[in-house]
JSON list of C-alpha atoms in Angstrom, two decimals:
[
{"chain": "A", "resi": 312, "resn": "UNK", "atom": "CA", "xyz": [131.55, 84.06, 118.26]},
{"chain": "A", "resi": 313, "resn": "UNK", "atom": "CA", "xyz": [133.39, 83.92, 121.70]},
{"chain": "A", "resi": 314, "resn": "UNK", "atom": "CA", "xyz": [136.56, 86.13, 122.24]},
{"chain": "A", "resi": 315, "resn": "UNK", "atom": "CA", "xyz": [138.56, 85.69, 125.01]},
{"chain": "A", "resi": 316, "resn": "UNK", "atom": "CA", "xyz": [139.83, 88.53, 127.21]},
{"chain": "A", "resi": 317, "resn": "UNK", "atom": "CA", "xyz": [142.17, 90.79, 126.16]},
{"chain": "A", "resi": 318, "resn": "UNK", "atom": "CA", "xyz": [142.99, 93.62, 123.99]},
{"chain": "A", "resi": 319, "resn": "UNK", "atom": "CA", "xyz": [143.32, 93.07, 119.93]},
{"chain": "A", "resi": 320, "resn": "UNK", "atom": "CA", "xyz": [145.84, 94.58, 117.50]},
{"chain": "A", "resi": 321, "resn": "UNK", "atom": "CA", "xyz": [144.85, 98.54, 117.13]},
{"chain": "A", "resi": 322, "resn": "UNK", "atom": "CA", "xyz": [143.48, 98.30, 113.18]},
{"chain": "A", "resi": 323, "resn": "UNK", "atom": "CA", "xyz": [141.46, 100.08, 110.67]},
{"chain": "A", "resi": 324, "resn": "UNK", "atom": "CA", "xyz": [139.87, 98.79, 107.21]},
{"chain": "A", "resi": 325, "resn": "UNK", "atom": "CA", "xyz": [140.36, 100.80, 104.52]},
{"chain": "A", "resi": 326, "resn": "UNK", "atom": "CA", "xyz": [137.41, 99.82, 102.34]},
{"chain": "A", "resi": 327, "resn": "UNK", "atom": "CA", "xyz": [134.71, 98.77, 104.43]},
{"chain": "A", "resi": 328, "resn": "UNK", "atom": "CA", "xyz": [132.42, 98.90, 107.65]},
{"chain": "A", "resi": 329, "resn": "UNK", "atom": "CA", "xyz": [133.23, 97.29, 110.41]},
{"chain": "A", "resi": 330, "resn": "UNK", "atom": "CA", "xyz": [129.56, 96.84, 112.52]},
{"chain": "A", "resi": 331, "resn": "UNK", "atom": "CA", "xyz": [129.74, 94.74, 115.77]},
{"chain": "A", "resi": 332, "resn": "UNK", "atom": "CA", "xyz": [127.25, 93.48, 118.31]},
{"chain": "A", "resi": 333, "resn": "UNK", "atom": "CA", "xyz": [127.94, 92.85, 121.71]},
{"chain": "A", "resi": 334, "resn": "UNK", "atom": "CA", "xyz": [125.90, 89.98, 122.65]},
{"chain": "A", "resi": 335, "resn": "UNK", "atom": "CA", "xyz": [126.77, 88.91, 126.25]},
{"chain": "A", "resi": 336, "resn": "UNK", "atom": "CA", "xyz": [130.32, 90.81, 127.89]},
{"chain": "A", "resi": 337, "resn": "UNK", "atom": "CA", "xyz": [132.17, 93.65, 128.68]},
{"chain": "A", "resi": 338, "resn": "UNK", "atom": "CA", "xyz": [134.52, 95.37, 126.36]},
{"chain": "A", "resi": 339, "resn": "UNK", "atom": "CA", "xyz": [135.78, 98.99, 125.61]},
{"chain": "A", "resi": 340, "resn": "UNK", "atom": "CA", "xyz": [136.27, 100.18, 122.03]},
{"chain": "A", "resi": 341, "resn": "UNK", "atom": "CA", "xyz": [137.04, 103.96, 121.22]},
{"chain": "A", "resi": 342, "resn": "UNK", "atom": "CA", "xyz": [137.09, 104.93, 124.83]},
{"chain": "A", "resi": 343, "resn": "UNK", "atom": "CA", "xyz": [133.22, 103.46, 124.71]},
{"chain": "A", "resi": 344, "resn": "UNK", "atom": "CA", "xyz": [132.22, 100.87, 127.23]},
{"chain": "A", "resi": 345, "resn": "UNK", "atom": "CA", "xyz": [130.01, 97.89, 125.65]},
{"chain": "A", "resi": 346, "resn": "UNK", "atom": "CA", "xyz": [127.93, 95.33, 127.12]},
{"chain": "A", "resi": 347, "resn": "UNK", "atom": "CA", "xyz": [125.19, 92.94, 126.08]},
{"chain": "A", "resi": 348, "resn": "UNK", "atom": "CA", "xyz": [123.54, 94.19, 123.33]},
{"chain": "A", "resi": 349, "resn": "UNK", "atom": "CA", "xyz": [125.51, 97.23, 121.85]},
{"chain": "A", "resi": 350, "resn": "UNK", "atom": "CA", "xyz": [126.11, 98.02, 118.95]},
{"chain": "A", "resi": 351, "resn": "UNK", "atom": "CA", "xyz": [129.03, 99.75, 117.69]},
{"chain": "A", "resi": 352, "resn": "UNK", "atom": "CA", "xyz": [129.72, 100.40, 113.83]},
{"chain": "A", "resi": 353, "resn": "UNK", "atom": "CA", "xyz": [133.60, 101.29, 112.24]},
{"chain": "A", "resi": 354, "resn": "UNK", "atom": "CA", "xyz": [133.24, 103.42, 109.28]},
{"chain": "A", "resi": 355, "resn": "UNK", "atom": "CA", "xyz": [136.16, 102.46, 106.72]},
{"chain": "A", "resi": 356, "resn": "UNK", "atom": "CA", "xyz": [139.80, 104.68, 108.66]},
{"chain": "A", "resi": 357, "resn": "UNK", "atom": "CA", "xyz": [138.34, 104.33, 112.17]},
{"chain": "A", "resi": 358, "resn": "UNK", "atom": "CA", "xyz": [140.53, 102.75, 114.50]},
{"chain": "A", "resi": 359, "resn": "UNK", "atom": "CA", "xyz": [139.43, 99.50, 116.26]},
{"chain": "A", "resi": 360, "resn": "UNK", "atom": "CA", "xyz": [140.98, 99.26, 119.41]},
{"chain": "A", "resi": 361, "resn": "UNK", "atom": "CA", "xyz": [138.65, 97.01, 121.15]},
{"chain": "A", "resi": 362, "resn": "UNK", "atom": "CA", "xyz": [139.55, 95.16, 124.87]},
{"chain": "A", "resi": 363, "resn": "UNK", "atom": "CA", "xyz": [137.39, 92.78, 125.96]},
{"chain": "A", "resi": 364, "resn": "UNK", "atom": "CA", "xyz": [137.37, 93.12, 129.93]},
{"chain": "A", "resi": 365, "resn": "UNK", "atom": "CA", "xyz": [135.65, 89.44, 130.42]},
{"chain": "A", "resi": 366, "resn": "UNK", "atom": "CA", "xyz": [134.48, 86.28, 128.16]},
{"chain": "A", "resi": 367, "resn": "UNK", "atom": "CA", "xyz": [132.22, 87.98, 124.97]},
{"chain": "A", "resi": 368, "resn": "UNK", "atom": "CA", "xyz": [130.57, 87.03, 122.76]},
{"chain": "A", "resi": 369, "resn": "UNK", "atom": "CA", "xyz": [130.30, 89.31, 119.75]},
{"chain": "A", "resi": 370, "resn": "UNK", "atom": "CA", "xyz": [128.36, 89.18, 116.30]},
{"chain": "A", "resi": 371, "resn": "UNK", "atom": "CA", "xyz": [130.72, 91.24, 113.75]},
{"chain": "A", "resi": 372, "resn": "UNK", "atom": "CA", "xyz": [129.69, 91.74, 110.37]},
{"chain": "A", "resi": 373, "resn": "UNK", "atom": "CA", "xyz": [132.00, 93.95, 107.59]},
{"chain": "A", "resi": 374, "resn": "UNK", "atom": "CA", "xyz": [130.64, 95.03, 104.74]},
{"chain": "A", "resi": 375, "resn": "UNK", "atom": "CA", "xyz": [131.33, 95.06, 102.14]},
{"chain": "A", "resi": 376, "resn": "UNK", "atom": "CA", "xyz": [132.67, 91.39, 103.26]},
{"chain": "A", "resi": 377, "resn": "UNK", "atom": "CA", "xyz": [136.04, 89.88, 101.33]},
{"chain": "A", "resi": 378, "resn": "UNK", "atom": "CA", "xyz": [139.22, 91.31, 100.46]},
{"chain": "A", "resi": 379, "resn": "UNK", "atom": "CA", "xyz": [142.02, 92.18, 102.53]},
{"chain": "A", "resi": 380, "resn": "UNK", "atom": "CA", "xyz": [141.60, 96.20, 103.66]},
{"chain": "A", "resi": 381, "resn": "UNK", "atom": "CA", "xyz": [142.81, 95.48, 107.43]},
{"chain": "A", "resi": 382, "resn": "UNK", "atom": "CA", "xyz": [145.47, 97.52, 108.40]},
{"chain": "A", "resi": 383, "resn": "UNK", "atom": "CA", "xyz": [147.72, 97.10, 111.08]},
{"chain": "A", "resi": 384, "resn": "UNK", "atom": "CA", "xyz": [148.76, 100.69, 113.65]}
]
């Protein structure tokens, strides 16, 4: 899906695994810099603090999907 630019709310999930794909952009996310194509996967406590530095388009997949394990930091 397209994201706009901008940073989102610093988070972690609790329960599960946050993987995301970087299909066409630019964004940062753990002091990592991702573009088209990268992958970068949240194990349940780490922190998602992901900016998107231009228009992206990102596939995200958690797993196990449902339930509500987002926290807010």
């Amino acid at each position: 899906f397209p994201v706009t630019i901008g940073k989102v709310k610093a988070h972690y999930h609790t329960k599960c695994t946050e993987t995301m794909m970087i299909v066409s952009g630019l964004a940062i996310c753990r002091g990592q810099k991702l573009s088209d194509g990268d992958i970068i996967v949240l194990d349940p406590g780490e922190v998602n603090d992901i900016e998107y530095l231009e228009e992206t388009q990102v596939i995200s997949v958690k797993t196990p999907a449902g339930g509500d394990d987002k926290v807010l930091i």
